[in-house]
Amino acid sequence: MRSKTPVLTLKKPARGGAGRTGHCWIYRSQIAGVDGPVEPGGIVQVRSDKGYPVGVGYYNDRSEIVVRLLTFQDTLPEGWLRSKVEAAAAWRKRFVRDTDACRIVASEADGLPGLIVDLYGETAVVQFLTLGMERLREPAVEAVRSVLGAETVYERSDAPSRQIEGLEPRTGWIGAAGAAFAEVREGKVRYKVHFEQGHKTGLYLDQRENRMLLASMGLGARALDVFCYEGGFGLHLALSGCRVTGIDAQADAIARAEENRSLNGLTPDQLRFKTANAFDELKALEKAGERFDQIILDPPSFVRRKEALEGAVSGYKELILRSMKLLEEGGFLSVYSCSYHMDEHLLLQTSMAAAWDTRKDLRVVRFLRQSQDHPIHPFVPETYYLKGFLFQVKGR
Ligand code: SAH
């Protein structure tokens, strides 16, 4: 295999190249050339400008990220894919508690770029996001079945990013079909997960620890869950004794949130849902003189691309500003950004700008992060994408 694998040589790095910085992505601009034909999705060996081995990865020149490294060794060891899935599963076993729904493989964060595997009870939901990983679909599914013992495997390869890789969307059962939904547990909360219609693979698993944390903190009786999806934070808070209003723009997400409410034995009086645009509803609540002790702001990624950052910042500022006006004196706001480009510093700056304009003072109660089943690799900074703050908001 060794002699047949095409060799890709990097340019002299300006300030440390991919192999040196430990990042697994190699951009077009970093490449000096390839010796011989290399097919899209195929495996290449990568060498530095001086000929030193950098690693082995898969290649696709349709994307600006032409190579994603699978190893920093000079060859791919026998059984590498399975052993990475095993290592990923072992990490979750060690760190994930109190649930039967978690992310087992988080793409680059588990050394398996382009592969997502989420486990919901006995069902694994998989996503193939790149051409290189798509070509490893069979061994990947085989590893998922044998390592995780998943009884059924559902494919949700419908992320828009597949287009960049030249891939069509693909969804459906791989092998024997299972039930269209599963019931899973997250601490005290039970969720019904719909594999076909849910966002992502069904749930926003990355917020699990924050949902459980906030519910355990006892931050006040009246809560507002803005961008509530299928009930996420609201279900946890209502079960911990709060009276909650949940808002989401998608009617079908709200319908499923209502199903989850019944599943958890909660009443509409304890947990009220409304289909509404967050920006409009925050205004309407203020006008109606409503007040809350705690507000959760968990918007979708407003910034998929760096160019959209300015618009996103002003959107965030407006959401935060309006939420601050709805809080009781000394109330609590938790605000999140799931976009890598809107980083911790920018989120804090934006929150401060909103506080300044509303004559509020902020105190950080907690720095918040994605859950442990979405590991963070400092060498691949994009793996640290979900961050948030729990603030106490007081008059200045
Ligand atoms: N907090 C949730 C996840 C939120 S994901 C949880 O823990 O499960 C973001 C949600 O925002 C999605 O459900 C999406 O439908 C919703 N959304 C997007 N734009 C919106 C808008 N302008 N107003 C209200 N909801 C919106």
Short mmCIF file of C-alpha atoms and ligand atoms in Angstrom, two decimals:
data_model
loop_
_atom_site.label_atom_id
_atom_site.label_comp_id
_atom_site.label_asym_id
_atom_site.label_seq_id
_atom_site.Cartn_x
_atom_site.Cartn_y
_atom_site.Cartn_z
CA MET A 1 0.00 0.00 0.00
CA ARG A 2 2.79 2.31 0.96
CA SER A 3 4.38 2.60 -2.45
CA LYS A 4 1.04 3.18 -4.22
CA THR A 5 -0.26 5.93 -1.96
CA PRO A 6 0.16 9.33 -3.68
CA VAL A 7 2.38 11.79 -1.86
CA LEU A 8 1.29 15.39 -1.34
CA THR A 9 3.97 17.92 -0.49
CA LEU A 10 3.33 21.06 1.52
CA LYS A 11 4.75 24.49 0.86
CA LYS A 12 7.22 25.94 3.28
CA PRO A 13 4.99 27.08 6.13
CA ALA A 14 4.75 30.80 6.79
CA ARG A 15 4.28 30.37 10.52
CA GLY A 16 4.18 26.66 11.23
CA GLY A 17 2.21 24.41 8.88
CA ALA A 18 -0.51 21.86 9.44
CA GLY A 19 1.78 19.07 10.59
CA ARG A 20 3.54 21.37 12.98
CA THR A 21 0.56 23.08 14.50
CA GLY A 22 -1.15 19.74 14.95
CA HIS A 23 -4.26 20.77 13.01
CA CYS A 24 -5.68 18.01 10.84
CA TRP A 25 -6.85 20.32 8.03
CA ILE A 26 -4.70 21.17 5.05
CA TYR A 27 -5.90 24.06 2.94
CA ARG A 28 -5.36 24.44 -0.80
CA SER A 29 -3.03 27.39 -0.22
CA GLN A 30 -0.67 25.19 1.84
CA ILE A 31 -0.08 22.64 -0.92
CA ALA A 32 2.98 22.66 -3.20
CA GLY A 33 1.96 19.65 -5.31
CA VAL A 34 1.00 15.99 -5.53
CA ASP A 35 3.10 13.30 -7.21
CA GLY A 36 0.82 11.45 -9.56
CA PRO A 37 -2.93 10.99 -9.84
CA VAL A 38 -5.03 11.26 -6.73
CA GLU A 39 -8.74 10.68 -6.84
CA PRO A 40 -11.26 12.73 -4.86
CA GLY A 41 -11.93 10.97 -1.58
CA GLY A 42 -8.72 8.93 -1.88
CA ILE A 43 -5.93 8.55 0.63
CA VAL A 44 -2.72 10.61 0.40
CA GLN A 45 0.51 10.70 2.34
CA VAL A 46 1.51 14.20 3.33
CA ARG A 47 5.11 15.43 3.47
CA SER A 48 6.55 18.70 4.65
CA ASP A 49 8.47 20.97 2.26
CA LYS A 50 11.62 19.30 3.54
CA GLY A 51 10.24 15.82 2.91
CA TYR A 52 9.44 14.91 6.51
CA PRO A 53 6.30 12.81 7.09
CA VAL A 54 3.34 14.88 8.29
CA GLY A 55 0.63 12.22 8.24
CA VAL A 56 -1.93 10.38 6.12
CA GLY A 57 -5.31 11.77 5.22
CA TYR A 58 -8.06 11.84 2.65
CA TYR A 59 -8.15 14.21 -0.28
CA ASN A 60 -10.88 16.23 -1.99
CA ASP A 61 -9.90 19.22 -4.08
CA ARG A 62 -13.51 20.47 -4.42
CA SER A 63 -13.22 21.82 -0.90
CA GLU A 64 -10.81 24.53 0.25
CA ILE A 65 -9.83 22.04 2.94
CA VAL A 66 -8.19 19.66 0.50
CA VAL A 67 -6.85 17.14 3.00
CA ARG A 68 -8.09 16.04 6.41
CA LEU A 69 -5.47 14.03 8.23
CA LEU A 70 -6.50 10.74 9.79
CA THR A 71 -3.17 10.11 11.49
CA PHE A 72 0.06 11.95 12.21
CA GLN A 73 1.93 8.69 11.58
CA ASP A 74 3.40 7.93 8.17
CA THR A 75 0.93 5.11 7.45
CA LEU A 76 -2.57 4.28 8.59
CA PRO A 77 -2.21 1.46 11.11
CA GLU A 78 -4.22 -1.72 10.55
CA GLY A 79 -7.69 -1.41 12.11
CA TRP A 80 -7.29 2.36 12.68
CA LEU A 81 -10.94 3.20 12.12
CA ARG A 82 -12.28 0.67 14.56
CA SER A 83 -9.73 1.59 17.20
CA LYS A 84 -10.70 5.26 16.93
CA VAL A 85 -14.36 4.38 17.39
CA GLU A 86 -13.34 2.28 20.42
CA ALA A 87 -11.34 5.16 21.88
CA ALA A 88 -14.25 7.53 21.27
CA ALA A 89 -16.66 5.16 23.02
CA ALA A 90 -14.27 4.77 25.95
CA TRP A 91 -14.11 8.56 26.43
CA ARG A 92 -17.92 8.75 26.68
CA LYS A 93 -18.01 5.83 29.06
CA ARG A 94 -15.61 7.71 31.28
CA PHE A 95 -17.21 11.16 31.17
CA VAL A 96 -20.87 10.94 30.24
CA ARG A 97 -23.30 10.37 33.09
CA ASP A 98 -27.00 10.11 33.66
CA THR A 99 -28.24 9.66 30.12
CA ASP A 100 -28.71 7.11 27.36
CA ALA A 101 -28.34 9.68 24.58
CA CYS A 102 -24.93 11.01 23.70
CA ARG A 103 -22.51 11.79 20.90
CA ILE A 104 -20.05 8.95 20.47
CA VAL A 105 -18.03 10.25 17.51
CA ALA A 106 -17.60 13.99 17.09
CA SER A 107 -15.76 14.22 13.79
CA GLU A 108 -12.38 16.00 14.07
CA ALA A 109 -12.63 15.96 17.87
CA ASP A 110 -12.33 12.16 17.75
CA GLY A 111 -9.79 11.98 14.95
CA LEU A 112 -12.50 10.90 12.51
CA PRO A 113 -13.07 14.02 10.41
CA GLY A 114 -16.42 13.99 8.63
CA LEU A 115 -18.06 11.36 10.86
CA ILE A 116 -20.73 11.99 13.47
CA VAL A 117 -22.22 9.15 15.49
CA ASP A 118 -24.90 9.80 18.09
CA LEU A 119 -26.36 7.02 20.16
CA TYR A 120 -29.98 7.18 21.29
CA GLY A 121 -30.63 4.10 23.38
CA GLU A 122 -30.16 1.18 21.00
CA THR A 123 -30.15 3.27 17.82
CA ALA A 124 -27.10 4.94 16.33
CA VAL A 125 -27.65 7.97 14.09
CA VAL A 126 -24.74 8.58 11.72
CA GLN A 127 -23.74 11.49 9.52
CA PHE A 128 -21.13 11.41 6.77
CA LEU A 129 -20.07 14.97 6.07
CA THR A 130 -17.15 14.60 3.67
CA LEU A 131 -16.34 12.60 0.56
CA GLY A 132 -13.34 10.97 2.22
CA MET A 133 -15.48 9.71 5.10
CA GLU A 134 -18.31 8.77 2.76
CA ARG A 135 -15.92 6.36 1.09
CA LEU A 136 -15.31 4.73 4.46
CA ARG A 137 -19.04 4.37 5.07
CA GLU A 138 -19.11 0.58 5.18
CA PRO A 139 -16.27 0.00 7.66
CA ALA A 140 -17.54 2.96 9.72
CA VAL A 141 -21.04 1.50 10.02
CA GLU A 142 -19.56 -1.92 10.76
CA ALA A 143 -17.48 -0.39 13.59
CA VAL A 144 -20.55 1.44 14.93
CA ARG A 145 -22.52 -1.79 15.06
CA SER A 146 -19.81 -3.94 16.56
CA VAL A 147 -18.21 -1.47 19.00
CA LEU A 148 -21.38 0.22 20.24
CA GLY A 149 -23.65 -2.76 19.90
CA ALA A 150 -26.19 -0.55 18.11
CA GLU A 151 -29.19 -2.59 17.03
CA THR A 152 -30.31 -0.19 14.33
CA VAL A 153 -28.47 2.53 12.39
CA TYR A 154 -30.17 5.56 10.88
CA GLU A 155 -28.36 7.84 8.46
CA ARG A 156 -28.86 11.62 8.59
CA SER A 157 -26.35 12.68 5.95
CA ASP A 158 -28.36 15.79 5.09
CA ALA A 159 -26.14 18.54 6.47
CA PRO A 160 -25.81 21.43 3.99
CA SER A 161 -22.01 21.23 4.26
CA ARG A 162 -22.08 18.06 2.13
CA GLN A 163 -22.63 20.28 -0.91
CA ILE A 164 -19.14 21.74 -0.55
CA GLU A 165 -17.80 18.20 -0.82
CA GLY A 166 -19.88 17.49 -3.92
CA LEU A 167 -22.23 15.12 -2.10
CA GLU A 168 -26.00 14.74 -2.34
CA PRO A 169 -28.04 14.38 0.86
CA ARG A 170 -28.81 10.83 1.98
CA THR A 171 -31.13 9.74 4.81
CA GLY A 172 -32.70 6.45 5.87
CA TRP A 173 -32.05 3.22 7.70
CA ILE A 174 -28.85 1.36 6.96
CA GLY A 175 -29.85 -2.29 7.08
CA ALA A 176 -32.87 -3.29 9.13
CA ALA A 177 -35.32 -0.46 9.82
CA GLY A 178 -36.07 0.51 13.39
CA ALA A 179 -38.77 2.65 15.01
CA ALA A 180 -39.01 6.24 13.72
CA PHE A 181 -38.43 7.56 17.23
CA ALA A 182 -36.84 6.60 20.53
CA GLU A 183 -37.50 7.60 24.07
CA VAL A 184 -34.35 8.63 25.88
CA ARG A 185 -33.47 9.97 29.28
CA GLU A 186 -31.35 12.94 30.31
CA GLY A 187 -31.18 13.24 34.08
CA LYS A 188 -34.80 13.52 35.20
CA VAL A 189 -36.09 14.45 31.75
CA ARG A 190 -37.38 12.08 29.11
CA TYR A 191 -37.35 13.04 25.45
CA LYS A 192 -38.96 11.50 22.46
CA VAL A 193 -36.37 11.73 19.67
CA HIS A 194 -37.54 11.76 16.07
CA PHE A 195 -34.76 10.51 13.84
CA GLU A 196 -36.25 11.63 10.56
CA GLN A 197 -37.58 15.10 11.41
CA GLY A 198 -35.43 16.30 14.29
CA HIS A 199 -32.70 18.90 13.87
CA LYS A 200 -29.18 17.52 13.48
CA THR A 201 -29.48 13.85 14.54
CA GLY A 202 -32.49 14.49 16.80
CA LEU A 203 -31.34 16.38 19.90
CA TYR A 204 -28.92 19.17 20.75
CA LEU A 205 -26.76 16.83 22.80
CA ASP A 206 -24.07 19.46 23.22
CA GLN A 207 -26.27 21.41 25.67
CA ARG A 208 -27.03 18.45 27.95
CA GLU A 209 -24.71 19.43 30.80
CA ASN A 210 -25.88 23.05 30.73
CA ARG A 211 -29.53 21.97 30.83
CA MET A 212 -28.87 19.77 33.86
CA LEU A 213 -26.69 22.39 35.54
CA LEU A 214 -29.19 25.25 35.26
CA ALA A 215 -32.03 23.09 36.55
CA SER A 216 -29.93 22.15 39.59
CA MET A 217 -29.03 25.73 40.51
CA GLY A 218 -32.39 27.03 41.66
CA LEU A 219 -32.14 30.41 39.93
CA GLY A 220 -35.72 31.53 40.39
CA ALA A 221 -39.29 30.48 39.81
CA ARG A 222 -40.22 32.16 36.53
CA ALA A 223 -38.15 31.08 33.55
CA LEU A 224 -38.12 31.98 29.87
CA ASP A 225 -36.54 29.49 27.45
CA VAL A 226 -35.92 31.34 24.19
CA PHE A 227 -35.09 29.05 21.20
CA CYS A 228 -36.47 26.08 23.14
CA TYR A 229 -36.53 23.56 20.24
CA GLU A 230 -38.34 20.42 21.50
CA GLY A 231 -38.37 21.60 25.09
CA GLY A 232 -34.67 21.25 26.07
CA PHE A 233 -33.98 23.61 28.97
CA GLY A 234 -37.67 24.24 29.67
CA LEU A 235 -38.42 20.59 30.50
CA HIS A 236 -35.54 20.47 32.98
CA LEU A 237 -36.53 23.73 34.63
CA ALA A 238 -40.21 22.82 34.86
CA LEU A 239 -39.36 19.47 36.47
CA SER A 240 -37.24 21.33 39.00
CA GLY A 241 -40.25 23.42 39.99
CA CYS A 242 -40.08 26.53 37.76
CA ARG A 243 -42.93 27.95 35.75
CA VAL A 244 -41.58 28.12 32.25
CA THR A 245 -42.42 29.75 28.93
CA GLY A 246 -40.68 28.23 25.90
CA ILE A 247 -40.46 29.97 22.52
CA ASP A 248 -39.41 28.61 19.16
CA ALA A 249 -40.08 29.77 15.61
CA GLN A 250 -40.75 26.26 14.31
CA ALA A 251 -44.27 25.00 14.80
CA ASP A 252 -43.28 21.34 14.47
CA ALA A 253 -40.56 21.72 17.11
CA ILE A 254 -43.18 23.23 19.42
CA ALA A 255 -45.58 20.35 18.67
CA ARG A 256 -42.89 17.89 19.72
CA ALA A 257 -42.06 20.02 22.78
CA GLU A 258 -45.70 19.64 23.80
CA GLU A 259 -45.43 15.86 23.34
CA ASN A 260 -42.36 15.91 25.58
CA ARG A 261 -44.26 17.93 28.15
CA SER A 262 -46.90 15.19 28.44
CA LEU A 263 -44.24 12.49 28.45
CA ASN A 264 -42.76 14.16 31.54
CA GLY A 265 -46.11 14.52 33.29
CA LEU A 266 -46.03 18.32 33.15
CA THR A 267 -49.03 20.59 32.58
CA PRO A 268 -49.35 23.63 30.28
CA ASP A 269 -49.59 25.67 33.42
CA GLN A 270 -46.11 24.55 34.47
CA LEU A 271 -44.63 24.70 30.99
CA ARG A 272 -46.20 26.86 28.30
CA PHE A 273 -44.94 26.80 24.70
CA LYS A 274 -45.42 29.33 21.96
CA THR A 275 -44.51 29.31 18.29
CA ALA A 276 -43.04 32.75 17.70
CA ASN A 277 -40.07 34.63 16.37
CA ALA A 278 -37.79 35.31 19.33
CA PHE A 279 -37.13 38.94 18.40
CA ASP A 280 -40.84 39.73 18.14
CA GLU A 281 -41.84 37.75 21.20
CA LEU A 282 -39.25 39.37 23.47
CA LYS A 283 -40.66 42.75 22.44
CA ALA A 284 -44.24 41.58 23.01
CA LEU A 285 -43.42 40.20 26.47
CA GLU A 286 -41.86 43.48 27.46
CA LYS A 287 -44.86 45.40 26.24
CA ALA A 288 -47.14 43.10 28.21
CA GLY A 289 -45.13 43.88 31.36
CA GLU A 290 -43.93 40.29 31.88
CA ARG A 291 -40.95 39.65 34.14
CA PHE A 292 -38.73 36.61 34.64
CA ASP A 293 -36.19 35.42 37.19
CA GLN A 294 -34.13 33.59 34.61
CA ILE A 295 -33.85 33.65 30.84
CA ILE A 296 -32.08 31.23 28.51
CA LEU A 297 -30.95 32.41 25.09
CA ASP A 298 -29.77 29.53 22.92
CA PRO A 299 -30.02 30.79 19.34
CA PRO A 300 -29.06 28.80 16.25
CA SER A 301 -25.73 29.44 14.63
CA PHE A 302 -26.23 32.90 13.15
CA VAL A 303 -22.67 32.81 11.82
CA ARG A 304 -21.76 29.84 9.70
CA ARG A 305 -19.31 31.99 7.78
CA LYS A 306 -17.00 34.67 9.04
CA GLU A 307 -18.55 37.28 6.72
CA ALA A 308 -21.87 37.04 8.58
CA LEU A 309 -20.30 38.01 11.89
CA GLU A 310 -21.34 41.65 11.96
CA GLY A 311 -25.02 40.85 11.46
CA ALA A 312 -24.83 38.12 14.06
CA VAL A 313 -23.31 40.43 16.65
CA SER A 314 -26.10 42.96 16.27
CA GLY A 315 -28.69 40.14 16.43
CA TYR A 316 -27.13 38.87 19.64
CA LYS A 317 -26.97 42.33 21.11
CA GLU A 318 -30.64 42.87 20.48
CA LEU A 319 -31.61 39.50 22.00
CA ILE A 320 -29.49 40.11 25.09
CA LEU A 321 -30.69 43.68 25.49
CA ARG A 322 -34.34 42.70 25.29
CA SER A 323 -33.81 39.80 27.71
CA MET A 324 -32.13 42.08 30.24
CA LYS A 325 -35.16 44.32 30.22
CA LEU A 326 -37.37 41.33 31.01
CA LEU A 327 -35.33 40.20 34.00
CA GLU A 328 -36.14 41.01 37.60
CA GLU A 329 -33.41 42.89 39.45
CA GLY A 330 -30.66 40.33 40.16
CA GLY A 331 -32.12 37.83 37.71
CA PHE A 332 -30.08 35.37 35.68
CA LEU A 333 -29.34 35.25 31.98
CA SER A 334 -27.61 32.36 30.27
CA VAL A 335 -26.57 33.06 26.72
CA TYR A 336 -24.83 30.74 24.27
CA SER A 337 -23.11 30.86 20.93
CA CYS A 338 -22.71 27.64 18.97
CA SER A 339 -20.74 29.31 16.23
CA TYR A 340 -16.96 29.02 16.24
CA HIS A 341 -16.65 32.53 14.79
CA MET A 342 -18.67 34.12 17.58
CA ASP A 343 -16.14 33.22 20.24
CA GLU A 344 -16.13 33.59 24.01
CA HIS A 345 -14.51 37.01 23.93
CA LEU A 346 -16.93 38.39 21.35
CA LEU A 347 -19.93 36.96 23.19
CA LEU A 348 -18.76 38.63 26.40
CA GLN A 349 -18.10 41.94 24.63
CA THR A 350 -21.53 41.82 23.02
CA SER A 351 -23.19 41.06 26.36
CA MET A 352 -21.31 43.95 27.95
CA ALA A 353 -22.39 46.31 25.17
CA ALA A 354 -26.03 45.31 25.70
CA ALA A 355 -25.67 45.72 29.47
CA TRP A 356 -24.12 49.15 29.05
CA ASP A 357 -26.98 50.33 26.85
CA THR A 358 -29.59 49.11 29.32
CA ARG A 359 -27.67 50.50 32.34
CA LYS A 360 -27.10 47.04 33.78
CA ASP A 361 -24.18 45.49 35.54
CA LEU A 362 -23.10 41.91 34.90
CA ARG A 363 -21.53 39.30 37.07
CA VAL A 364 -20.32 36.00 35.63
CA VAL A 365 -21.76 33.16 37.67
CA ARG A 366 -20.40 30.44 35.36
CA PHE A 367 -18.48 29.99 32.15
CA LEU A 368 -20.40 27.43 30.13
CA ARG A 369 -19.20 24.96 27.50
CA GLN A 370 -20.34 22.15 25.25
CA SER A 371 -20.88 18.80 27.01
CA GLN A 372 -18.03 16.33 27.50
CA ASP A 373 -19.16 14.12 24.63
CA HIS A 374 -18.14 16.95 22.29
CA PRO A 375 -14.43 16.97 23.18
CA ILE A 376 -12.31 20.07 22.70
CA HIS A 377 -8.92 19.81 21.04
CA PRO A 378 -6.87 22.96 21.37
CA PHE A 379 -4.88 21.98 18.24
CA VAL A 380 -8.15 22.02 16.28
CA PRO A 381 -9.73 25.18 17.66
CA GLU A 382 -12.93 24.66 15.64
CA THR A 383 -13.77 21.81 18.03
CA TYR A 384 -14.44 24.43 20.72
CA TYR A 385 -17.59 25.87 19.26
CA LEU A 386 -20.27 26.07 21.97
CA LYS A 387 -19.65 28.56 24.71
CA GLY A 388 -21.86 30.54 27.00
CA PHE A 389 -22.11 32.65 30.11
CA LEU A 390 -24.42 32.52 33.04
CA PHE A 391 -24.73 36.13 34.17
CA GLN A 392 -26.43 37.73 37.09
CA VAL A 393 -27.91 41.00 35.85
CA LYS A 394 -28.29 43.96 38.20
CA GLY A 395 -29.10 47.61 37.81
CA ARG A 396 -26.05 49.86 37.63
N1 SAH B 1 -32.14 25.06 23.46
C1 SAH B 1 -32.47 23.96 22.57
C2 SAH B 1 -31.72 24.03 21.27
C3 SAH B 1 -31.96 25.30 20.47
S1 SAH B 1 -31.50 25.18 18.80
C4 SAH B 1 -32.20 22.65 23.30
O1 SAH B 1 -31.59 22.65 24.38
O2 SAH B 1 -32.63 21.61 22.80
C5 SAH B 1 -32.09 26.67 18.14
C6 SAH B 1 -33.57 26.73 17.91
O3 SAH B 1 -33.87 28.06 17.49
C7 SAH B 1 -34.16 25.83 16.85
O4 SAH B 1 -35.12 25.00 17.43
C8 SAH B 1 -34.82 26.79 15.83
O5 SAH B 1 -36.07 26.31 15.35
C9 SAH B 1 -35.01 28.02 16.64
N2 SAH B 1 -35.05 29.31 15.92
C10 SAH B 1 -34.30 29.72 14.88
N3 SAH B 1 -34.55 31.00 14.58
C11 SAH B 1 -35.48 31.43 15.46
C12 SAH B 1 -36.13 32.68 15.71
N4 SAH B 1 -35.87 33.75 14.95
N5 SAH B 1 -37.01 32.77 16.71
C13 SAH B 1 -37.29 31.69 17.49
N6 SAH B 1 -36.69 30.49 17.32
C14 SAH B 1 -35.81 30.36 16.32
#
